[in-house]
Coordinates of C-alpha atoms and ligand atoms in Angstrom, one line a residue:
X1 CA 1.9 24.7 15.2
X2 CA 4.6 25.1 12.7
X3 CA 7.9 24.5 14.3
X4 CA 11.4 27.5 13.0
X5 CA 12.3 24.3 11.0
X6 CA 9.7 24.4 8.3
X7 CA 8.8 27.7 8.5
X8 CA 12.7 28.0 7.2
X9 CA 11.9 25.1 4.4
X10 CA 13.0 26.2 0.8
X11 CA 11.2 24.5 -2.8
X12 CA 12.8 20.9 -2.9
X13 CA 14.7 20.3 -6.0
X14 CA 14.6 16.3 -6.2
X15 CA 11.4 16.5 -7.3
X16 CA 12.0 13.7 -9.6
X17 CA 9.6 11.4 -8.6
X18 CA 6.9 13.1 -9.6
X19 CA 7.4 11.1 -13.6
X20 CA 8.7 8.0 -11.5
X21 CA 6.2 4.3 -11.6
X22 CA 6.8 2.8 -7.8
X23 CA 6.5 -1.3 -8.0
X24 CA 6.2 -3.5 -5.4
X25 CA 7.9 -6.2 -4.2
X26 CA 6.2 -8.6 -1.2
X27 CA 9.0 -10.6 -0.8
X28 CA 7.5 -13.7 0.8
X29 CA 5.0 -14.3 -2.8
X30 CA 7.6 -12.9 -5.2
X31 CA 9.9 -15.6 -6.2
X32 CA 11.8 -18.0 -4.3
X33 CA 15.1 -19.4 -4.9
X34 CA 16.0 -21.6 -1.9
X35 CA 13.4 -24.2 -2.3
X36 CA 11.4 -23.8 1.4
X37 CA 8.1 -23.0 -0.6
X38 CA 8.7 -19.0 0.2
X39 CA 9.9 -15.6 -1.7
X40 CA 13.3 -14.3 -1.1
X41 CA 16.1 -12.2 -1.9
X42 CA 17.7 -14.0 -3.7
X43 CA 14.8 -14.4 -6.4
X44 CA 14.1 -11.4 -6.4
X45 CA 17.4 -11.3 -7.9
X46 CA 16.3 -13.7 -10.6
X47 CA 14.3 -11.5 -11.9
X48 CA 15.5 -8.0 -11.9
X49 CA 15.9 -8.4 -15.5
X50 CA 11.6 -8.7 -16.1
X51 CA 11.5 -4.9 -13.9
X52 CA 13.8 -3.4 -16.4
X53 CA 11.4 -5.2 -19.2
X54 CA 8.6 -2.6 -17.4
X55 CA 10.0 -0.3 -17.1
X56 CA 9.5 1.0 -14.0
X57 CA 12.6 3.9 -12.2
X58 CA 11.1 2.1 -8.5
X59 CA 11.1 -0.3 -6.1
X60 CA 9.2 -0.4 -3.2
X61 CA 10.9 -3.1 -0.6
X62 CA 7.0 -5.0 1.9
X63 CA 9.3 -5.5 4.6
X64 CA 12.2 -8.5 5.3
X65 CA 14.4 -7.2 8.4
X66 CA 14.0 -10.0 11.4
X67 CA 11.2 -10.6 12.0
X68 CA 8.6 -13.8 14.2
X69 CA 6.2 -12.7 10.9
X70 CA 3.3 -13.1 12.9
X71 CA 1.9 -10.4 10.5
X72 CA 4.6 -11.2 7.2
X73 CA 7.7 -9.6 8.4
X74 CA 5.2 -6.0 9.4
X75 CA 6.8 -7.2 13.2
X76 CA 10.4 -6.2 13.2
X77 CA 12.6 -8.0 15.9
X78 CA 16.0 -5.8 14.3
X79 CA 15.5 -3.1 12.1
X80 CA 19.5 -3.1 10.8
X81 CA 19.7 -7.4 9.9
X82 CA 18.0 -9.3 7.3
X83 CA 15.8 -12.6 8.7
X84 CA 16.8 -15.7 6.8
X85 CA 14.0 -16.2 5.3
X86 CA 14.7 -13.7 3.2
X87 CA 18.4 -14.3 2.9
X88 CA 21.5 -11.6 4.7
X89 CA 22.9 -8.2 4.8
X90 CA 25.2 -9.5 2.0
X91 CA 22.3 -9.8 0.2
X92 CA 20.2 -6.4 0.3
X93 CA 23.4 -5.3 -0.1
X94 CA 24.0 -7.0 -3.7
X95 CA 19.8 -6.3 -4.6
X96 CA 20.5 -2.1 -4.0
X97 CA 23.4 -2.9 -6.6
X98 CA 21.2 -4.7 -9.7
X99 CA 19.3 -1.8 -9.0
X100 CA 21.3 0.9 -9.1
X101 CA 23.3 -1.0 -12.6
X102 CA 19.0 -0.7 -14.1
X103 CA 18.9 2.4 -12.6
X104 CA 16.2 1.7 -11.0
X105 CA 16.1 3.1 -7.2
X106 CA 15.4 0.5 -3.9
X107 CA 12.8 2.1 -1.4
X108 CA 12.7 0.5 2.5
X109 CA 9.3 -0.6 4.3
X110 CA 9.7 1.8 7.4
X111 CA 8.1 -0.1 10.2
X112 CA 8.0 2.3 13.0
X113 CA 4.4 3.0 14.7
X114 CA 5.2 -0.5 16.4
X115 CA 8.2 -3.2 16.7
X116 CA 7.9 -6.6 17.0
X117 CA 7.0 -7.1 20.8
X118 CA 10.2 -9.6 20.2
X119 CA 12.6 -6.3 19.6
X120 CA 15.1 -5.8 22.4
X121 CA 13.9 -2.4 23.5
X122 CA 10.6 -4.0 24.3
X123 CA 12.1 -6.6 26.2
X124 CA 13.8 -4.4 28.1
X125 CA 10.5 -2.0 28.1
X126 CA 9.2 -4.4 30.4
X127 CA 10.9 -4.2 32.7
X128 CA 9.5 -0.5 34.5
X129 CA 13.2 -0.2 35.7
X130 CA 14.6 0.1 32.8
X131 CA 16.3 3.6 31.1
X132 CA 13.6 2.1 27.7
X133 CA 10.1 1.0 30.4
X134 CA 8.7 4.4 28.1
X135 CA 9.9 3.5 25.0
X136 CA 6.4 1.8 24.7
X137 CA 2.6 3.2 25.0
X138 CA 2.1 1.3 29.0
X139 CA -1.1 2.1 31.0
X140 CA -2.5 0.7 33.8
X141 CA -5.8 -1.6 34.6
X142 CA -8.8 0.6 34.0
X143 CA -10.4 2.3 37.3
X144 CA -12.0 0.2 39.7
X145 CA -10.9 -3.1 37.7
X146 CA -8.5 -5.8 38.5
X147 CA -5.4 -5.6 35.9
X148 CA -6.0 -8.6 33.7
X149 CA -9.8 -9.5 34.0
X150 CA -12.3 -9.0 30.8
X151 CA -13.1 -5.2 31.0
X152 CA -10.1 -4.3 32.5
X153 CA -8.5 -2.3 29.7
X154 CA -7.2 1.2 29.7
X155 CA -10.1 2.0 27.0
X156 CA -12.1 0.6 25.1
X157 CA -9.9 1.0 21.6
X158 CA -10.0 -1.8 19.4
X159 CA -6.6 -3.8 17.5
X160 CA -7.1 -3.0 13.3
X161 CA -6.5 -7.1 13.9
X162 CA -9.5 -7.5 16.4
X163 CA -10.6 -7.5 19.7
X164 CA -8.9 -5.2 22.1
X165 CA -6.0 -2.6 21.3
X166 CA -4.9 -3.3 24.6
X167 CA -2.2 -6.9 26.0
X168 CA -1.9 -7.0 29.9
X169 CA 1.8 -8.0 30.4
X170 CA 2.1 -9.1 33.5
X171 CA 5.7 -8.8 34.6
X172 CA 5.0 -5.5 34.3
X173 CA 1.8 -5.2 36.2
X174 CA 0.3 -2.8 33.6
X175 CA -0.9 -3.0 29.9
X176 CA 1.0 -2.5 26.5
X177 CA -0.6 -0.9 23.1
X178 CA -1.0 -2.6 20.1
X179 CA -3.0 -0.8 17.2
X180 CA -2.2 -4.1 15.0
X181 CA -1.2 -7.5 16.7
X182 CA -0.8 -8.0 21.1
X183 CA 2.9 -9.2 18.9
X184 CA 2.7 -5.8 17.1
X185 CA 3.9 -3.8 20.2
X186 CA 2.8 0.1 20.0
X187 CA 6.7 2.6 19.9
X188 CA 6.4 6.7 22.3
X189 CA 7.6 8.5 19.8
X190 CA 6.6 11.2 22.9
X191 CA 10.1 10.0 23.9
X192 CA 12.4 11.6 22.7
X193 CA 15.1 8.7 23.1
X194 CA 12.7 7.1 20.4
X195 CA 12.9 9.2 17.5
X196 CA 16.7 9.7 17.7
X197 CA 16.7 5.8 17.2
X198 CA 14.6 5.6 14.9
X199 CA 16.2 8.4 12.7
X200 CA 19.6 6.3 13.6
X201 CA 18.2 3.5 11.7
X202 CA 17.2 5.4 8.5
X203 CA 20.0 6.6 8.5
X204 CA 22.2 3.5 8.7
X205 CA 19.8 2.4 5.7
X206 CA 20.6 5.7 2.9
X207 CA 24.3 5.5 4.3
X208 CA 23.7 1.2 2.9
X209 CA 22.8 2.8 -0.6
X210 CA 18.3 2.3 -0.4
X211 CA 16.8 5.8 -1.7
X212 CA 14.0 6.4 0.7
X213 CA 11.3 5.1 2.8
X214 CA 8.3 3.6 2.5
X215 CA 6.2 4.8 6.1
X216 CA 3.7 1.9 7.3
X217 CA 1.8 4.3 9.4
X218 CA 2.9 6.3 9.9
X219 CA 0.4 8.7 10.9
X220 CA -0.1 6.5 14.2
X221 CA 2.5 7.4 15.1
X222 CA 1.6 10.5 17.1
X223 CA -1.7 9.7 19.2
X224 CA -4.5 11.1 20.4
X225 CA -5.3 11.6 24.0
X226 CA -6.0 7.7 26.1
X227 CA -9.3 7.9 26.5
X228 CA -12.6 5.8 25.0
X229 CA -13.8 6.4 21.4
X230 CA -17.2 5.6 20.6
X231 CA -18.1 2.3 20.5
X232 CA -19.1 0.5 17.3
X233 CA -22.0 -0.6 17.5
X234 CA -22.4 -4.4 18.3
X235 CA -19.0 -4.9 19.3
X236 CA -18.7 -3.2 22.6
X237 CA -15.2 -1.6 21.0
X238 CA -14.1 1.5 19.0
X239 CA -12.8 0.5 16.4
X240 CA -12.6 3.3 14.5
X241 CA -9.1 3.8 13.6
X242 CA -9.6 7.1 12.0
X243 CA -9.3 7.8 15.2
X244 CA -6.0 7.6 16.4
X245 CA -5.0 8.4 13.4
X246 CA -2.7 12.5 12.5
X247 CA -2.7 13.3 16.2
X248 CA -0.8 16.6 17.6
X249 CA 2.3 16.1 17.3
X250 CA 2.1 14.6 13.5
X251 CA 4.2 17.4 11.9
X252 CA 6.4 17.9 14.6
X253 CA 7.3 14.2 14.6
X254 CA 7.6 13.9 10.4
X255 CA 9.8 17.3 10.4
X256 CA 12.1 16.0 13.1
X257 CA 12.2 13.3 10.2
X258 CA 12.9 15.0 7.2
X259 CA 15.5 17.5 9.0
X260 CA 17.1 14.2 10.4
X261 CA 16.8 12.1 8.2
X262 CA 15.7 13.4 4.7
X263 CA 16.5 16.7 3.7
X264 CA 18.8 17.6 0.4
X265 CA 19.2 13.8 -0.2
X266 CA 17.1 13.0 -3.1
X267 CA 15.0 10.8 -1.7
X268 CA 11.3 9.5 -2.3
X269 CA 9.4 9.5 0.8
X270 CA 5.9 7.9 0.8
X271 CA 4.0 8.5 4.4
X272 CA 1.2 5.4 4.0
X273 CA -1.9 7.3 6.1
X274 CA -5.2 5.3 7.2
X275 CA -7.6 7.5 8.0
X276 CA -5.8 10.6 7.1
X277 CA -8.0 13.8 5.5
X278 CA -6.6 15.5 1.2
X279 CA -6.5 18.8 3.5
X280 CA -3.4 16.7 5.8
X281 CA -2.1 15.3 2.9
X282 CA -2.4 18.8 0.6
X283 CA -0.1 19.6 3.8
X284 CA 2.3 16.7 4.9
X285 CA 2.7 16.7 1.0
X286 CA 2.9 20.7 0.2
X287 CA 6.4 21.2 -2.2
X288 CA 7.8 24.2 1.1
X289 CA 5.9 23.3 4.2
X290 CA 5.8 19.4 4.0
X291 CA 7.5 16.7 5.3
X292 CA 7.5 13.7 2.5
X293 CA 6.5 13.7 -0.8
X294 CA 3.7 11.2 -1.7
X295 CA 1.5 9.6 0.8
X296 CA -0.8 6.6 0.5
X297 CA -3.9 7.9 1.7
X298 CA -7.5 5.1 2.0
X299 CA -10.6 6.8 0.9
X300 CA -11.2 5.5 -2.7
X301 CA -10.6 1.5 -1.3
X302 CA -13.2 2.3 1.3
X303 CA -15.9 3.0 -0.8
X304 CA -16.8 -0.6 -1.8
X305 CA -16.6 -1.5 2.2
X306 CA -19.8 -1.3 4.4
X307 CA -18.9 -1.3 8.4
X308 CA -15.6 -3.1 8.0
X309 CA -12.8 -4.2 4.8
X310 CA -14.5 -8.4 5.2
X311 CA -18.2 -6.2 3.9
X312 CA -17.9 -5.6 0.0
X313 CA -20.2 -4.5 -2.3
X314 CA -20.0 -3.7 -6.0
X315 CA -17.5 -1.0 -7.2
X316 CA -19.3 2.4 -7.3
X317 CA -17.7 3.9 -10.2
X318 CA -19.7 7.6 -9.8
X319 CA -18.3 7.8 -5.9
X320 CA -15.6 6.0 -7.3
X321 CA -14.9 8.9 -10.2
X322 CA -16.2 11.6 -7.3
X323 CA -14.0 10.7 -5.0
X324 CA -10.8 10.9 -8.4
X325 CA -11.5 14.6 -9.0
X326 CA -12.0 15.4 -4.8
X327 CA -7.8 13.9 -4.9
X328 CA -6.9 15.6 -7.8
X329 CA -7.4 19.3 -7.8
X330 CA -7.5 18.6 -3.9
X331 CA -4.4 18.5 -3.4
X332 CA -3.6 20.9 -4.4
X333 CA 0.9 21.3 -4.6
X334 CA 0.9 18.9 -2.9
X335 CA 1.2 15.4 -3.9
X336 CA -0.8 12.0 -3.9
X337 CA -0.1 8.2 -4.7
X338 CA -1.5 6.4 -7.1
X339 CA -2.4 2.7 -6.7
X340 CA -5.4 0.1 -6.7
X341 CA -2.8 -2.6 -5.1
X342 CA -1.5 -3.2 -2.4
X343 CA -0.1 -6.3 0.2
X344 CA -2.6 -5.0 1.6
X345 CA -6.3 -5.3 -1.5
X346 CA -7.3 -7.1 -3.0
X347 CA -7.0 -7.3 -6.7
X348 CA -8.4 -5.1 -8.6
X349 CA -9.5 -6.4 -11.6
X350 CA -11.7 -8.5 -9.5
X351 CA -12.7 -6.1 -7.2
X352 CA -13.7 -3.0 -9.9
X353 CA -13.2 -5.1 -13.1
X354 CA -14.4 -7.7 -14.6
X355 CA -12.2 -11.1 -14.3
X356 CA -14.5 -13.6 -16.2
X357 CA -12.3 -15.1 -19.0
X358 CA -14.3 -12.9 -22.2
X359 CA -13.3 -9.4 -20.2
X360 CA -9.6 -9.7 -17.4
X361 CA -8.0 -8.8 -20.2
X362 CA -9.7 -5.9 -21.7
X363 CA -10.3 -5.0 -18.5
X364 CA -7.6 -4.8 -16.2
X365 CA -5.8 -2.8 -18.7
X366 CA -8.2 -0.8 -18.8
X367 CA -7.9 -0.1 -14.8
X368 CA -4.4 0.4 -15.9
X369 CA -5.4 3.1 -18.2
X370 CA -7.5 5.0 -15.1
X371 CA -4.3 5.0 -13.1
X372 CA -2.3 5.7 -14.6
X373 CA -3.7 8.4 -16.0
X374 CA -4.5 10.7 -13.5
X375 CA -2.1 13.1 -11.6
X376 CA 0.4 12.0 -8.9
X377 CA 3.2 8.5 -8.5
X378 CA 1.4 5.1 -9.6
X379 CA 2.8 2.4 -7.9
X380 CA 2.0 -1.1 -9.5
X381 CA 2.1 -4.4 -6.7
X382 CA 3.2 -7.4 -8.5
X383 CA 1.0 -9.5 -10.5
X384 CA -0.9 -6.8 -10.7
X385 CA 1.2 -5.6 -14.4
X386 CA -0.3 -8.9 -15.1
X387 CA -3.8 -9.2 -14.6
X388 CA -4.0 -11.7 -11.9
X389 CA -7.1 -11.9 -9.7
X390 CA -8.1 -13.0 -6.6
X391 CA -7.8 -16.3 -5.7
X392 CA -11.4 -18.4 -4.2
X393 CA -11.1 -19.6 -1.4
X394 CA -13.3 -21.9 0.2
X395 CA -12.3 -22.8 3.7
X396 CA -10.8 -21.5 6.8
X397 CA -7.6 -23.4 6.0
X398 CA -6.5 -21.6 3.1
X399 CA -6.3 -18.5 4.3
X400 CA -3.0 -17.0 6.5
X401 CA -3.4 -13.9 6.7
X402 CA -3.7 -12.9 10.7
X403 CA -6.2 -10.0 10.0
X404 CA -8.5 -12.7 8.7
X405 CA -8.0 -15.6 10.7
X406 CA -8.2 -14.0 13.9
X407 CA -11.0 -11.8 12.0
X408 CA -12.9 -15.1 11.6
X409 CA -12.1 -16.9 15.2
X410 CA -13.7 -13.4 17.0
X411 CA -16.3 -13.8 14.6
X412 CA -17.3 -16.8 16.0
X413 CA -16.1 -16.3 19.9
X414 CA -19.0 -13.2 18.8
X415 CA -21.7 -16.8 17.3
X416 CA -21.6 -16.2 14.2
X417 CA -21.5 -20.1 12.0
X418 CA -18.0 -19.8 10.0
X419 CA -20.0 -19.9 6.5
X420 CA -21.6 -16.6 6.6
X421 CA -17.8 -14.9 7.6
X422 CA -15.9 -16.8 4.6
X423 CA -18.0 -15.3 1.5
X424 CA -17.5 -12.2 3.2
X425 CA -13.7 -13.3 3.6
X426 CA -13.1 -14.5 0.7
X427 CA -14.0 -11.3 -1.5
X428 CA -11.7 -9.0 1.1
X429 CA -9.0 -11.1 2.7
X430 CA -5.2 -9.8 2.5
X431 CA -4.7 -13.0 1.0
X432 CA -6.2 -12.6 -2.0
X433 CA -3.0 -10.1 -3.5
X434 CA -0.8 -12.6 -1.8
X435 CA -1.0 -15.6 -3.2
X436 CA 3.1 -15.9 -5.4
X437 CA 3.8 -14.5 -8.2
X438 CA 2.8 -16.1 -11.7
X439 CA 5.5 -16.5 -13.6
X440 CA 4.7 -19.4 -15.8
X441 CA 2.9 -22.4 -16.4
X442 CA 4.6 -24.8 -15.4
X443 CA 4.6 -26.4 -10.9
X444 CA 3.4 -23.8 -8.4
X445 CA 3.7 -20.8 -11.3
X446 CA 7.8 -21.0 -11.7
X447 CA 6.9 -19.7 -8.4
X448 CA 8.9 -22.7 -6.3
X449 CA 10.0 -25.7 -6.9
X450 CA 7.9 -26.1 -2.8
X451 CA 4.7 -26.5 -2.3
X452 CA 4.1 -22.7 -1.5
X453 CA 3.6 -20.9 1.1
X454 CA 0.1 -19.8 0.6
X455 CA -1.8 -21.6 -3.0
X456 CA -1.1 -20.9 -6.4
X457 CA -4.3 -19.3 -7.6
X458 CA -5.8 -22.0 -10.2
X459 CA -5.8 -19.8 -13.2
X460 CA -1.5 -19.2 -13.6
X461 CA -1.4 -21.0 -16.6
X462 CA -3.8 -19.1 -18.5
X463 CA -2.3 -15.6 -16.6
X464 CA 1.6 -15.4 -16.3
X465 CA 4.2 -13.6 -17.2
X466 CA 6.4 -16.1 -19.5
X467 CA 3.1 -16.5 -21.6
X468 CA 2.8 -12.5 -21.9
X469 CA 5.9 -11.0 -22.6
X470 CA 6.1 -13.1 -25.8
X471 CA 2.5 -11.2 -26.7
X472 CA 2.8 -7.9 -27.7
X473 CA -0.5 -7.2 -27.2
X474 CA -1.0 -8.6 -23.4
X475 CA -1.5 -6.6 -19.9
X476 CA 1.5 -6.7 -19.9
X477 CA 2.4 -4.7 -22.6
X478 CA 0.4 -2.5 -22.0
X479 CA 1.6 -1.4 -18.4
X480 CA 5.1 -1.1 -19.8
X481 CA 3.4 1.6 -22.6
X482 CA 1.6 3.4 -19.6
X483 CA 5.3 3.6 -17.9
X484 CA 6.3 4.6 -21.1
X485 CA 4.0 7.4 -22.0
X486 CA 4.4 8.4 -18.3
X487 CA 8.0 9.1 -18.6
X488 CA 7.4 10.6 -22.0
X489 CA 4.9 12.5 -21.3
X490 CA 5.2 15.7 -19.5
X491 CA 1.3 16.5 -19.6
X492 CA 0.0 12.8 -18.2
X493 CA 2.9 13.4 -14.8
X494 CA 1.4 17.6 -14.4
X495 CA -1.1 18.1 -16.5
X496 CA -3.8 19.8 -14.7
X497 CA -7.2 17.0 -14.9
X498 CA -11.0 17.3 -15.6
X499 CA -13.5 14.5 -14.9
X500 CA -16.3 14.5 -17.7
X501 CA -19.3 12.8 -17.2
X502 CA -19.1 12.4 -13.9
X503 CA -22.5 11.2 -13.2
X504 CA -22.2 8.8 -16.4
X505 CA -21.3 4.8 -14.8
X506 CA -20.7 3.4 -17.7
X507 CA -17.9 5.5 -18.4
X508 CA -14.8 6.8 -17.1
X509 CA -13.5 10.1 -20.0
X510 CA -10.7 12.3 -18.3
X511 CA -8.8 15.4 -20.0
X512 CA -5.0 15.8 -18.8
X513 CA -3.7 19.9 -20.5
X514 CA -0.9 21.7 -19.5
X515 CA -0.2 24.0 -21.2
X516 CA -0.7 24.0 -25.2
X517 CA -0.9 19.6 -24.0
X518 CA -4.0 17.8 -24.0
X519 CA -5.0 14.3 -23.8
X520 CA -8.0 12.7 -24.1
X521 CA -8.7 9.7 -21.6
X522 CA -11.7 7.2 -22.5
X523 CA -12.7 4.0 -21.1
X524 CA -15.7 2.2 -21.0
X525 CA -15.8 0.8 -17.5
X526 CA -18.8 -2.0 -18.0
X527 CA -19.0 -5.2 -19.5
X528 CA -21.9 -3.7 -22.4
X529 CA -21.2 -2.2 -25.6
X530 CA -21.5 1.5 -24.9
X531 CA -21.6 4.5 -27.8
X532 CA -20.0 8.3 -25.9
X533 CA -22.7 10.5 -26.2
X534 CA -22.5 13.9 -27.8
X535 CA -20.6 17.1 -26.9
X536 CA -17.3 15.5 -26.5
X537 CA -14.7 17.4 -27.8
X538 CA -14.0 15.9 -31.1
X539 CA -11.2 13.0 -31.0
X540 CA -11.9 10.9 -34.3
X541 CA -8.8 12.0 -36.3
X542 CA -6.6 12.6 -33.3
X543 CA -3.4 10.8 -33.5
X544 CA -4.2 7.4 -30.4
X545 CA -1.5 7.2 -27.4
X546 CA -2.6 3.9 -26.8
X547 CA -5.5 1.3 -27.4
X548 CA -6.8 -1.4 -25.8
X549 CA -8.3 -2.8 -29.0
X550 CA -8.1 -2.5 -32.6
X551 CA -11.1 0.5 -33.3
X552 CA -14.5 0.0 -35.4
X553 CA -16.4 2.7 -34.8
X554 CA -15.1 5.4 -32.7
X555 CA -17.8 6.8 -30.7
X556 CA -18.4 3.0 -29.4
X557 CA -16.6 1.9 -27.4
X558 CA -16.7 -2.5 -27.2
X559 CA -17.0 -4.0 -23.5
X560 CA -13.1 -2.3 -21.5
X561 CA -12.3 -0.8 -23.7
X562 CA -9.9 2.6 -23.1
X563 CA -8.1 4.6 -25.0
X564 CA -5.5 7.0 -24.8
X565 CA -6.0 10.5 -27.7
X566 CA -3.6 13.7 -28.3
X567 CA -6.5 16.5 -28.8
X568 CA -3.9 19.0 -28.9
Ligands
TEU601 O1 -1.6 -1.3 6.7 C1 -2.3 -0.5 7.9 C2 -3.6 -0.5 7.4 O2 -4.6 -0.2 8.0 C3 -4.4 -0.9 6.1 O3 -4.6 -1.2 5.4 C4 -3.7 -3.0 7.0 O4 -3.6 -3.7 6.0 C5 -5.2 -3.2 8.0 O5 -6.0 -4.0 7.9 C6 -6.9 -2.7 8.0 O6 -7.4 -3.2 7.9 C7 0.7 -1.3 7.5 C8 1.1 -3.4 6.3 O7 1.0 -2.2 4.7 C9 0.0 -3.6 6.8 O8 0.3 -4.8 6.3 C10 -0.3 -4.2 8.2 O9 -0.2 -5.4 8.5 C11 0.4 -2.6 8.5 O10 0.2 -2.2 8.8 C12 0.8 -3.2 10.4 O11 2.1 -3.1 10.1
CA602 CA1 12.9 -18.9 0.5

């Protein structure tokens, strides 16, 4: 259903973000200025010149708001204050100012599918007589069941963090919905007062000077009918998050948000949308009727998963290439975000590349070449620009993430021995992305004076920012050049995408075309040398825009070699 407001919308002129590159900071792991082992805003302030050198246009800052830190800040107890762990409102004002002085914009994380259970709104809501009694998803026990007993949950919905998605609240005598942890109750967006409160808060941040929002699981704000879903085999629960996604009122809610907050302000807005479809993503980002600049979709990051993210297979390149084509073509007039990494994904060089000492650098560069020559807005996650790798996790005590630990404990309750679960956890855990940023080869990798909250990767002496800044051939400088290329070349920003050799398992080859301009991307995604097949566009005498290796034989790509050449 298209509302009147939406159909009255005109194309946005404010689409500067089509040529931008975004850098994500996960503050807990970026830099610790006060020596408590946890990253903070002052730590970010100490490294702004690093971001300038890299050349990024926007910083997306993961949550720094008041929070009990059950999910590292994605459980917010006050949207309009900063957690003392990270600093103060003065610190954030300073960050906005100093970023702006360098021509960098700041995007805040907006986590409004749920709050913390320690948010005043939730505490009030637990009282059925309070004006906020309907601000969350309260439901009575399943009919014929004693409230609070096993199986009495209103539906069989499973939480993304294992176990039922309903928690019994003895004070209220009812259950509340939490798609994530039980300390993250879902807000009831059906209630107009909830929407107004969220929009007011967003405008409060815009008045403080921020330039946009990254919207956490925003396609979960409109829920489907509250009824049982199909059981995920062997679990007794329905764990399919996509069944809860993209509910019927998404366009109403986002349309209201657009009108109340986003419209006409030159902002960047990106909706994180697990389980969304290509068609939906295109509609959310349509330049005329859509509500958002772009989305994070999840199809490509699920390609190497079995039953869940802790069952990980080798990276399926042919399937990935097919998926790239599907999204590059299918998003149409809409717009996509380009990412391999963020704070929820394992490190790409370990997952898709070859993180052995011999090929780590080349594969990190080539993965970057592949991502940064697609159409869309590229995101760089802290440390990705250094080719940081997964951590060699072994024991339960090595992990910190609630998702990993809940999964392990839940599997053990169901009878699995820890040894059977830990290898999958090591490969799939979000903690791989959350080890401290490797600034230098010294104590705690230059992240902190103190032992950090999550161990530093033992390879910090070989993989760190200080060394890479000095080395013009480093992964860092490759990223810097790719970012420069996006800024300089309209064909990289906007050109049409064509995949060549779609069925080749070792080569990733594509062209981008804009008017008379055309570039060719050649990449070897294997750890063996590969001879290029006949029939590719003639490129031997063309201008090389960026290459990972000294070019010897133009028709042979060394392991993980990639080149970007100008065909026209
Ligand atoms: O993540 C949502 C999400 O669906 C996943 O990427 C998530 O990591 C989950 O593990 C699925 O397996 C967002 C945030 O990025 C994440 O850090 C939060 O934990 C989550 O929402 C809840 O706010
Ligand atoms: Ca600190």
